[in-house]
mmCIF file of C-alpha atoms in Angstrom:
data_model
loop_
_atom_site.group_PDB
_atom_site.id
_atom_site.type_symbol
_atom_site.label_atom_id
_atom_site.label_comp_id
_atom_site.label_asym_id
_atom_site.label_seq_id
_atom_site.Cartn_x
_atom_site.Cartn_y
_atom_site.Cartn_z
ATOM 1 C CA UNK A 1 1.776 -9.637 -10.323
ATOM 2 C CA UNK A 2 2.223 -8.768 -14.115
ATOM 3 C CA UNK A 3 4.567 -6.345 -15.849
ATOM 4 C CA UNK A 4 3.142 -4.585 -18.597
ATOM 5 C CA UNK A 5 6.157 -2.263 -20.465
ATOM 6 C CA UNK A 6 4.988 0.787 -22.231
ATOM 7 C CA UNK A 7 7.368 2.917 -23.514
ATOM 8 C CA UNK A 8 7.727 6.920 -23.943
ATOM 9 C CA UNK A 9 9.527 8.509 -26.010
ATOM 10 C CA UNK A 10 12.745 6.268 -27.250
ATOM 11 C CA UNK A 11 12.448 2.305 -26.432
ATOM 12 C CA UNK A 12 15.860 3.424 -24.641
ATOM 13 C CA UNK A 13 14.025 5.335 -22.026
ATOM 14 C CA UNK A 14 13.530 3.095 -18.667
ATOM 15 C CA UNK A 15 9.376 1.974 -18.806
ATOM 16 C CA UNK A 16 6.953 2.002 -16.077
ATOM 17 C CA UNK A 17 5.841 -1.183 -15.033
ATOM 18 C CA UNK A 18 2.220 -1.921 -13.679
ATOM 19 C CA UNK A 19 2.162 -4.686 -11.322
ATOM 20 C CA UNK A 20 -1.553 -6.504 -10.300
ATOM 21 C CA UNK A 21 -2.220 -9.850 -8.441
ATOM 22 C CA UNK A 22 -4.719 -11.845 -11.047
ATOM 23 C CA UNK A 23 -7.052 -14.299 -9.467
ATOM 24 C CA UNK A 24 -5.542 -17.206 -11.562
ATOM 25 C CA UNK A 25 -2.670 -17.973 -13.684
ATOM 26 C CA UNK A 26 -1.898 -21.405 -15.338
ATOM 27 C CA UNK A 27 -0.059 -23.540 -13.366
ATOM 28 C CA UNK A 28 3.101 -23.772 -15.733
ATOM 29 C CA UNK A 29 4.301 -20.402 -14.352
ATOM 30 C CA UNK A 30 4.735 -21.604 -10.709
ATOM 31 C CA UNK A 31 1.984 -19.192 -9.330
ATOM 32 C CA UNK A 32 0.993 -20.248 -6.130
ATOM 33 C CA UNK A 33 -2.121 -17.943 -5.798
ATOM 34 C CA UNK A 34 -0.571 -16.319 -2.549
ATOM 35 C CA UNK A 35 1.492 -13.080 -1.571
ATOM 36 C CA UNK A 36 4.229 -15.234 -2.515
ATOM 37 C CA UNK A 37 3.640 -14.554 -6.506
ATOM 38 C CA UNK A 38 3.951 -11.114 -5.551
ATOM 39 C CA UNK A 39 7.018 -10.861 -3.260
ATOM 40 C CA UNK A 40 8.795 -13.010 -6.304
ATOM 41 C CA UNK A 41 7.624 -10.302 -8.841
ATOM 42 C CA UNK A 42 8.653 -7.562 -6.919
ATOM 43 C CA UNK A 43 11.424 -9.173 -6.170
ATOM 44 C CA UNK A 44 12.818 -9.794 -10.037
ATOM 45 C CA UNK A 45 11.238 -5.901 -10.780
ATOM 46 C CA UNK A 46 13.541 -4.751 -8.315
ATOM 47 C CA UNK A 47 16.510 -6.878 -9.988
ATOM 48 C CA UNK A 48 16.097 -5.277 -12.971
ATOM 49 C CA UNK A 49 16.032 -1.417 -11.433
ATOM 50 C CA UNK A 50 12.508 -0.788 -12.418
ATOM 51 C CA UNK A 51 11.569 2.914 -11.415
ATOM 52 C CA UNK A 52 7.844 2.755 -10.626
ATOM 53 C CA UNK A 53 5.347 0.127 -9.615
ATOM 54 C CA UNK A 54 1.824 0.660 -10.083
ATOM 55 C CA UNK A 55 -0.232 -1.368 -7.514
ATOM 56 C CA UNK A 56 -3.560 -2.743 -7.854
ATOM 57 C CA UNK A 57 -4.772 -4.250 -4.454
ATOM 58 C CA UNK A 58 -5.073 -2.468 -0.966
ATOM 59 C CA UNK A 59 -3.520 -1.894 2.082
ATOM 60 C CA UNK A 60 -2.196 -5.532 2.310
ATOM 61 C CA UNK A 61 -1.149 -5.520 -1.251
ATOM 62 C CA UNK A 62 1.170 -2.612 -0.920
ATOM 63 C CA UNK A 63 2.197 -4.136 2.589
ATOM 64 C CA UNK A 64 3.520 -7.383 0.984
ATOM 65 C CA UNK A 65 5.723 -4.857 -1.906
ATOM 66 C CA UNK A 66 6.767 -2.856 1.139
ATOM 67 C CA UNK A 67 8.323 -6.030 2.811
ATOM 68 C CA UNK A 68 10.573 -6.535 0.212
ATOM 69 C CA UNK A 69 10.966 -3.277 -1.446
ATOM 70 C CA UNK A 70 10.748 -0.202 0.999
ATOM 71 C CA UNK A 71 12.546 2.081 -1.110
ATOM 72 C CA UNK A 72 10.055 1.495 -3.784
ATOM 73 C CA UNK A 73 8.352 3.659 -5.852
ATOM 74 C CA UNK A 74 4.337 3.443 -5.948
ATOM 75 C CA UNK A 75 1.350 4.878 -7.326
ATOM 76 C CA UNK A 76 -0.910 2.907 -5.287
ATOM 77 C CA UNK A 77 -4.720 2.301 -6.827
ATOM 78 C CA UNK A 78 -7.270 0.819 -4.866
ATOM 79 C CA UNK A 79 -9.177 -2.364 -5.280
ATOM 80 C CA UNK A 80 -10.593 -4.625 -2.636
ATOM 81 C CA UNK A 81 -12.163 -2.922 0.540
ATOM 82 C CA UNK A 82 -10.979 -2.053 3.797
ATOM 83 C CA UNK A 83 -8.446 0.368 1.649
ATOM 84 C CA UNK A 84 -6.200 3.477 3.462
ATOM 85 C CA UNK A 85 -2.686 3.420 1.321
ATOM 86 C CA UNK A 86 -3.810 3.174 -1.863
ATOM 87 C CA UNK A 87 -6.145 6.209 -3.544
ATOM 88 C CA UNK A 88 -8.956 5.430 -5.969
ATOM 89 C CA UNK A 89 -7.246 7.401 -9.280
ATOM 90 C CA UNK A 90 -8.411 7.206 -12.792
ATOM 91 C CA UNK A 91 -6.244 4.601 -14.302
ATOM 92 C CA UNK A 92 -5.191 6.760 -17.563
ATOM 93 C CA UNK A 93 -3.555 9.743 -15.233
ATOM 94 C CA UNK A 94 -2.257 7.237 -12.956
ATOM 95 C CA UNK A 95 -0.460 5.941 -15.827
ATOM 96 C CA UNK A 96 0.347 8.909 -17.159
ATOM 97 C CA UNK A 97 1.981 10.085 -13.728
ATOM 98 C CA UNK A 98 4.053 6.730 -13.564
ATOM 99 C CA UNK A 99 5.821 7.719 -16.862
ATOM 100 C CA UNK A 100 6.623 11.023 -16.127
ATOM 101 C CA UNK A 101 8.256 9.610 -13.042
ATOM 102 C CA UNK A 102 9.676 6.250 -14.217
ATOM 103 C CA UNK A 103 11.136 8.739 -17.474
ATOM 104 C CA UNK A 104 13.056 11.311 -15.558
ATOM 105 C CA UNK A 105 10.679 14.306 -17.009
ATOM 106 C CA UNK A 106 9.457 14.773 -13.370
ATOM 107 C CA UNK A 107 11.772 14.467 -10.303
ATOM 108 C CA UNK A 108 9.964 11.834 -7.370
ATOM 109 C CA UNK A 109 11.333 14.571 -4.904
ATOM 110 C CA UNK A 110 8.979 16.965 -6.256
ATOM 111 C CA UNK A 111 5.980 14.618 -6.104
ATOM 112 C CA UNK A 112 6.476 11.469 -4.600
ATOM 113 C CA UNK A 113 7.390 11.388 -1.077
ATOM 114 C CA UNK A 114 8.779 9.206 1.609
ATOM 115 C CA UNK A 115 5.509 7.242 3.138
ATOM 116 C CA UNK A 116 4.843 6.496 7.152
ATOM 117 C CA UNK A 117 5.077 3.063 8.006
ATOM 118 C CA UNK A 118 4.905 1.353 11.125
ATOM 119 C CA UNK A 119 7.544 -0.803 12.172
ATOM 120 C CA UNK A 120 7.308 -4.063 14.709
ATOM 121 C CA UNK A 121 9.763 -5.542 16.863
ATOM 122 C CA UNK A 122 8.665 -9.016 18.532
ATOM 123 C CA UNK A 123 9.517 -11.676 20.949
ATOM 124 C CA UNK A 124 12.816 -13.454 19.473
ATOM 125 C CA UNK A 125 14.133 -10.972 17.585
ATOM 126 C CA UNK A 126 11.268 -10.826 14.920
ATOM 127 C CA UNK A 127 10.638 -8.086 13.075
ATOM 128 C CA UNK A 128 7.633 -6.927 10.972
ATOM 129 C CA UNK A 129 5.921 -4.014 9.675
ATOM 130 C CA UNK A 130 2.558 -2.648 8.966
ATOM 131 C CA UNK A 131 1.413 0.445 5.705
ATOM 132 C CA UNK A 132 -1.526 1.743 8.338
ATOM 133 C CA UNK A 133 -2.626 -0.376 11.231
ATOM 134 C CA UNK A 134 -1.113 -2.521 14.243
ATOM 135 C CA UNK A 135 -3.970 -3.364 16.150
ATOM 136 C CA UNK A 136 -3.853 -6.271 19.514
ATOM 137 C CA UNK A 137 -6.600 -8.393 19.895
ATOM 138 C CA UNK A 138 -8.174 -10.033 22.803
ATOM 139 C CA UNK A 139 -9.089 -13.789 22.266
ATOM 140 C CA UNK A 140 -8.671 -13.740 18.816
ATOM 141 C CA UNK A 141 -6.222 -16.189 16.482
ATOM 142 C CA UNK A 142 -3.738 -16.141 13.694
ATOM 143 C CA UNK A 143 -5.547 -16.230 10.180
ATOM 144 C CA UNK A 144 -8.777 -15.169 11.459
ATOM 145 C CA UNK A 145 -10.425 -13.452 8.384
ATOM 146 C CA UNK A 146 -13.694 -11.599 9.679
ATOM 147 C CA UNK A 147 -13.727 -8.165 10.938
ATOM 148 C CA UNK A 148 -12.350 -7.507 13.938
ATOM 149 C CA UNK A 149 -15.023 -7.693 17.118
ATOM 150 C CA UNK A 150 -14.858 -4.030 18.459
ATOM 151 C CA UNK A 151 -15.011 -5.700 21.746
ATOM 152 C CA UNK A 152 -11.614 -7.673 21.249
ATOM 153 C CA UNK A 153 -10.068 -4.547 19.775
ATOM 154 C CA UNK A 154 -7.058 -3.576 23.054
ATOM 155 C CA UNK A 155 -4.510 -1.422 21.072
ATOM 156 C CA UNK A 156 -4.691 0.217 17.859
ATOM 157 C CA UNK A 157 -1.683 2.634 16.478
ATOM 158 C CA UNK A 158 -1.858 4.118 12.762
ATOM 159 C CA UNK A 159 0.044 5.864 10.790
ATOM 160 C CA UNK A 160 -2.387 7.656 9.126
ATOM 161 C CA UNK A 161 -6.404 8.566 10.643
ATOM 162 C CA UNK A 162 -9.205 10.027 9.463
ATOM 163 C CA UNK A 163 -13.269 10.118 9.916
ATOM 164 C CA UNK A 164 -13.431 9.151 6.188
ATOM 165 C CA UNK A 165 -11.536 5.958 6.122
ATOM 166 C CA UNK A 166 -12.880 2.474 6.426
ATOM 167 C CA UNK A 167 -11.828 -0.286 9.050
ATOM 168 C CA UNK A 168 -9.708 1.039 12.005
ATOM 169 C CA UNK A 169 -7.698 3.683 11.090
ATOM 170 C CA UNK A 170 -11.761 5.490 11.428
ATOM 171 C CA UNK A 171 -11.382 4.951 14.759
ATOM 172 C CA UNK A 172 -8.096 6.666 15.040
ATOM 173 C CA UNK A 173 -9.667 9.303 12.216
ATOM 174 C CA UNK A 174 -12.629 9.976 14.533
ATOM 175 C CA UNK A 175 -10.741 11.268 17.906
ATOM 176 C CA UNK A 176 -7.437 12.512 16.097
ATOM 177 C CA UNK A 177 -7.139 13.123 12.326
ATOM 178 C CA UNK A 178 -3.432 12.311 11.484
ATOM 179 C CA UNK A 179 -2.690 13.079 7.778
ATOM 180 C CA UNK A 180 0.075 11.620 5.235
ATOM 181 C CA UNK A 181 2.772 14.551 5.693
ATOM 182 C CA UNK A 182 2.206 14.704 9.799
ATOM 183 C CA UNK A 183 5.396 13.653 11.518
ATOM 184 C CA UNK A 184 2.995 11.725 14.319
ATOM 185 C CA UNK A 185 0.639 8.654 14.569
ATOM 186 C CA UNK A 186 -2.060 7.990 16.633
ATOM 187 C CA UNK A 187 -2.513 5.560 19.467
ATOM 188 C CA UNK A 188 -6.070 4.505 20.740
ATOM 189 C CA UNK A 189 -6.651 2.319 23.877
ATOM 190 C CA UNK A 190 -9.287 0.471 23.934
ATOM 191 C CA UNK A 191 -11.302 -2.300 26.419
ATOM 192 C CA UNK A 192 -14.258 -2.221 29.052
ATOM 193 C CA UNK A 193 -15.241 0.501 30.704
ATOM 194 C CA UNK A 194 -14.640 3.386 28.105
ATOM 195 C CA UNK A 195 -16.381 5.559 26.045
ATOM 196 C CA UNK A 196 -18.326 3.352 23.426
ATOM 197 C CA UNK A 197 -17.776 4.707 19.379
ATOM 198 C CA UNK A 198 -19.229 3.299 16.285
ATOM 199 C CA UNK A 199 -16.827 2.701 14.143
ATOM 200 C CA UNK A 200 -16.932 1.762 10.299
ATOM 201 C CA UNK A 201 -14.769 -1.594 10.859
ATOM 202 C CA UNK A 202 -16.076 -2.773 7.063
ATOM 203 C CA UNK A 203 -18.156 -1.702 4.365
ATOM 204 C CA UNK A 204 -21.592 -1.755 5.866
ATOM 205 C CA UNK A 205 -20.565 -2.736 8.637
ATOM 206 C CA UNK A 206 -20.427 -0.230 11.794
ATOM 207 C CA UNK A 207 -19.364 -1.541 15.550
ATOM 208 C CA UNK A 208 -19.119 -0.458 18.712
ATOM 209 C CA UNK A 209 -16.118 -0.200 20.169
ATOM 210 C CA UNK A 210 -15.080 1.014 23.603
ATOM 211 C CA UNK A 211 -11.939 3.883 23.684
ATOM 212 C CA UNK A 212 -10.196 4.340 26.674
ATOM 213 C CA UNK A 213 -8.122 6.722 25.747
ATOM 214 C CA UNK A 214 -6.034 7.916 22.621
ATOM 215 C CA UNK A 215 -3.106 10.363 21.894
ATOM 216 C CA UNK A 216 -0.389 11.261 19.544
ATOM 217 C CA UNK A 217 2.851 9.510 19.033
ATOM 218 C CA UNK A 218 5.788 11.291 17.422
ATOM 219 C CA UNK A 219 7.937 9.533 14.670
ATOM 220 C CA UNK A 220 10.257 6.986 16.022
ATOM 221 C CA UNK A 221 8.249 6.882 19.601
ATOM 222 C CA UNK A 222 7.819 3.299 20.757
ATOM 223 C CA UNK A 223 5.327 1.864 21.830
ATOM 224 C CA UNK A 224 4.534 -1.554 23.998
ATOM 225 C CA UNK A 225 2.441 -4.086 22.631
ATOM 226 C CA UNK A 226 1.020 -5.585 25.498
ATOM 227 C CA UNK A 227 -0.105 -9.388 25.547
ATOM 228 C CA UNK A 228 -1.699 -12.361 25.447
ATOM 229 C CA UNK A 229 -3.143 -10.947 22.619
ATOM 230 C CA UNK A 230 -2.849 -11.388 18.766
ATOM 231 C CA UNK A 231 -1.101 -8.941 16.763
ATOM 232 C CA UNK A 232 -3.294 -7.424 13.800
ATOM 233 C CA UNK A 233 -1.139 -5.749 10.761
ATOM 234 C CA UNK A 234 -3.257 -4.376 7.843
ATOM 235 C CA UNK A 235 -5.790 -5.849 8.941
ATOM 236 C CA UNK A 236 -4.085 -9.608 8.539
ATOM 237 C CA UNK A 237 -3.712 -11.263 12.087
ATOM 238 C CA UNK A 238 -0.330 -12.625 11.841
ATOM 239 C CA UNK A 239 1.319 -13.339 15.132
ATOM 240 C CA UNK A 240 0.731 -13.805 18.859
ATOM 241 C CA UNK A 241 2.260 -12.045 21.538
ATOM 242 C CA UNK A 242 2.396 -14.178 24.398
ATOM 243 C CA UNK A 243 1.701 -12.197 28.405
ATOM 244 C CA UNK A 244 5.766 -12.556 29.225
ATOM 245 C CA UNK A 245 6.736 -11.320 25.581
ATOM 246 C CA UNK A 246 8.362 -7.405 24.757
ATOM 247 C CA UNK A 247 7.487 -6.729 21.872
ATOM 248 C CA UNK A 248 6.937 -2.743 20.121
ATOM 249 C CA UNK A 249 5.779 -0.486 17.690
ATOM 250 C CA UNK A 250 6.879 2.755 16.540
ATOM 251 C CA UNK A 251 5.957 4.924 13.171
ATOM 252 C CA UNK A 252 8.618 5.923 10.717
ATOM 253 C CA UNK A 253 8.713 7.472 7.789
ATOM 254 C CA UNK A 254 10.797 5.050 5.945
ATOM 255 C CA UNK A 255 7.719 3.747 3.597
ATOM 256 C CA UNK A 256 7.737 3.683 -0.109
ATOM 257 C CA UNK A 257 7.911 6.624 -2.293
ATOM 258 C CA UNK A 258 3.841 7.336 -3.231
ATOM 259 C CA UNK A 259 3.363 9.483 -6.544
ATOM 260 C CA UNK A 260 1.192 12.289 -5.992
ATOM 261 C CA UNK A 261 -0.564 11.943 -9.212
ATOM 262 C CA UNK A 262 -1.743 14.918 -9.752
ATOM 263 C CA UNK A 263 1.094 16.859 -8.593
ATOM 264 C CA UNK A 264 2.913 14.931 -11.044
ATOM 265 C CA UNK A 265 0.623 15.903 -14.094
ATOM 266 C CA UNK A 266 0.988 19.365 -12.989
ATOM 267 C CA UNK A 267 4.793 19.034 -13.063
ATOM 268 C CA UNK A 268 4.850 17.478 -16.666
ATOM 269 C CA UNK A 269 2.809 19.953 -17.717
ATOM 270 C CA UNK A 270 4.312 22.723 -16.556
ATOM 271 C CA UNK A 271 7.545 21.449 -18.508
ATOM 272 C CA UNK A 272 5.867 21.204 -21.701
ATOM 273 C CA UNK A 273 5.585 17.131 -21.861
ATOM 274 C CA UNK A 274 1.971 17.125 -23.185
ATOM 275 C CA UNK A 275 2.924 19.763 -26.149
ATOM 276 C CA UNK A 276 4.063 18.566 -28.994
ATOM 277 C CA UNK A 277 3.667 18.145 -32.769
ATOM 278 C CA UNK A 278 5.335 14.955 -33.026
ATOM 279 C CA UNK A 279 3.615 12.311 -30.690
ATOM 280 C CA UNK A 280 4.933 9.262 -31.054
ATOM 281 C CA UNK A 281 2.223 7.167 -29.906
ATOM 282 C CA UNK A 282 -0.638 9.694 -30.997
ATOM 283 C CA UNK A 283 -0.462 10.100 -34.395
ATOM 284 C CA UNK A 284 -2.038 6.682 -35.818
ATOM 285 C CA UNK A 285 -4.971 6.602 -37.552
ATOM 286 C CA UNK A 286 -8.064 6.005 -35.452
ATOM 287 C CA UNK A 287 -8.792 2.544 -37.208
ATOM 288 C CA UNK A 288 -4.944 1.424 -36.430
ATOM 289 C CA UNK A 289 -4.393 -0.859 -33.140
ATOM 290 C CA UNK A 290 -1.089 -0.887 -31.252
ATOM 291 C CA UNK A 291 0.265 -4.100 -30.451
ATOM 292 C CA UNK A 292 0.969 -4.820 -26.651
ATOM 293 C CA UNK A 293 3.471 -7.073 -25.463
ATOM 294 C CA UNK A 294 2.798 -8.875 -22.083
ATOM 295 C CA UNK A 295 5.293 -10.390 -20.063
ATOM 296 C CA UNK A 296 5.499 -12.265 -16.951
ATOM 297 C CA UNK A 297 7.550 -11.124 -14.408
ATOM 298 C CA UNK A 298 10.910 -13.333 -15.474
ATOM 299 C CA UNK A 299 10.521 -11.670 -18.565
ATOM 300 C CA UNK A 300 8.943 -14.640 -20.676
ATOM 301 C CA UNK A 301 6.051 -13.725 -22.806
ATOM 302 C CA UNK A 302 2.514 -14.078 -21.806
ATOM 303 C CA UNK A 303 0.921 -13.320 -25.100
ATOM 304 C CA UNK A 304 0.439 -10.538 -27.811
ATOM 305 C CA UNK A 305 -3.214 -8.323 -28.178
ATOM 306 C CA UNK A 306 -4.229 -5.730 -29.961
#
């Protein structure tokens, strides 16, 4: 994850910072190619009070930031598949709406809201939490990296559903939209004997699976994970819940803060940011090339561009 600083206004106004995980990175940095170069990031962003984070990845991305960082604030743009937090926005608005946030011209309040996420309590005293998805799996393992069977999927709770989405939160989406401001989640049961549903569990990739039942659950409603099964967050398999373990889910709405872009742009414009005679970054002649300064994310340089 890279910070790139650009400021508006007065280099003493507090700068965005746009955070990414690159495929490679020399080895003299201590990048270990791992969600671990990203909780460190986030980690020394958050040292140094940075206002907003924008997020290139997807749902597991965003889920790794979340860990450390709930009281973040994100504008969220999608890369990768399988995506539900984060939106597909043009990059230049998304930008555009992290400055006005980051700057103080808009107020997060206004535009950038408290996000659902689902939280986990397991065997031992573990804890754990999930942007979208907690789904149990039926003979399945930790690490597994194909698409979930639809006949292995047992329990799948969201925080957010709809017919749209890819992966299983279109399951949820299918019987019981559930939307981004709706106090509630969804629950579906699935196994044997019910109703069978294709389901977009990938791109280009539809499955049946079999729903048992499904219904609403209120904010802060738990619910029982039920094992031997293998616990499914974001779509990463991470633990196993043994049959003799208690272990539960519930929804909150203690996620990050998520800028609503264009509400944002709407509130900047309405107070006058975008007119102006004196631009400070827009009056150069067309043939003249800003420098940008890249840094990693303990501050040392990466290099100069034009």
């Amino acid at each position: 994850m890279w910070p790139w600083q650009s400021h508006l206004g007065s280099p003493q106004e507090r700068s965005p910072t746009c955070a990414s995980t690159p495929k490679s990175r020399s080895s003299t940095s201590g990048a270990t190619v791992s969600p671990a170069d990203t909780v460190r990031a986030v980690e020394a962003m958050r040292a140094r009070n940075v206002s907003v984070l924008v997020t290139l990845g997807g749902d597991g991305t965003n889920r790794t930031i979340s860990g450390v960082w709930p009281e973040a604030t994100l504008v969220p743009m999608s890369t990768g598949t399988n995506n539900v937090f984060p939106s597909l926005t043009e990059p230049t608005v998304a930008g555009a709406a992290a400055g006005l946030v980051a700057s103080g011209v808009v107020d997060p309040a206004l535009c950038a809201p408290r996000s659902k996420l689902i939280s986990v309590w397991l065997a031992g005293g573990a804890t754990d939490i999930a942007l979208i998805d907690a789904v149990t799996l039926a003979d399945d393992f930790v690490g597994n990296r194909m698409p979930a069977d639809g006949a292995l999927i047992r329990q799948v709770l969201v925080s957010r559903a709809h017919p749209a989405s890819i992966g299983l939160s279109s399951l949820a989406g299918l019987l019981r939209p559930c939307s981004f401001d709706e106090d509630a989640g969804v629950l579906v049961e699935c196994g044997p004997g019910g109703q069978p549903m294709r389901v977009a569990l990938a791109p280009g990739l539809y499955r049946t699976v079999s729903v048992l039942d499904h219904r609403e659950v209120p904010l802060g409603v738990p619910v029982e994970l039920r094992g031997p099964t293998v616990l499914s967050l974001d779509g990463d398999r991470e633990h196993t819940i043994g049959a003799d373990d208690v272990a539960s889910a519930e929804v909150r709405r203690c996620g990050p803060r998520v800028v609503d872009v264009e509400r944002a742009l709407e509130l900047g414009a309405a107070a006058g940011v975008f007119t102006t005679t004196q631009a400070p970054t827009g009056n150069r002649a067309l043939n003249e090339r800003p420098t940008v300064h890249y840094h990693h994310a303990d501050g040392t340089p990466i290099r100069d561009c034009c």
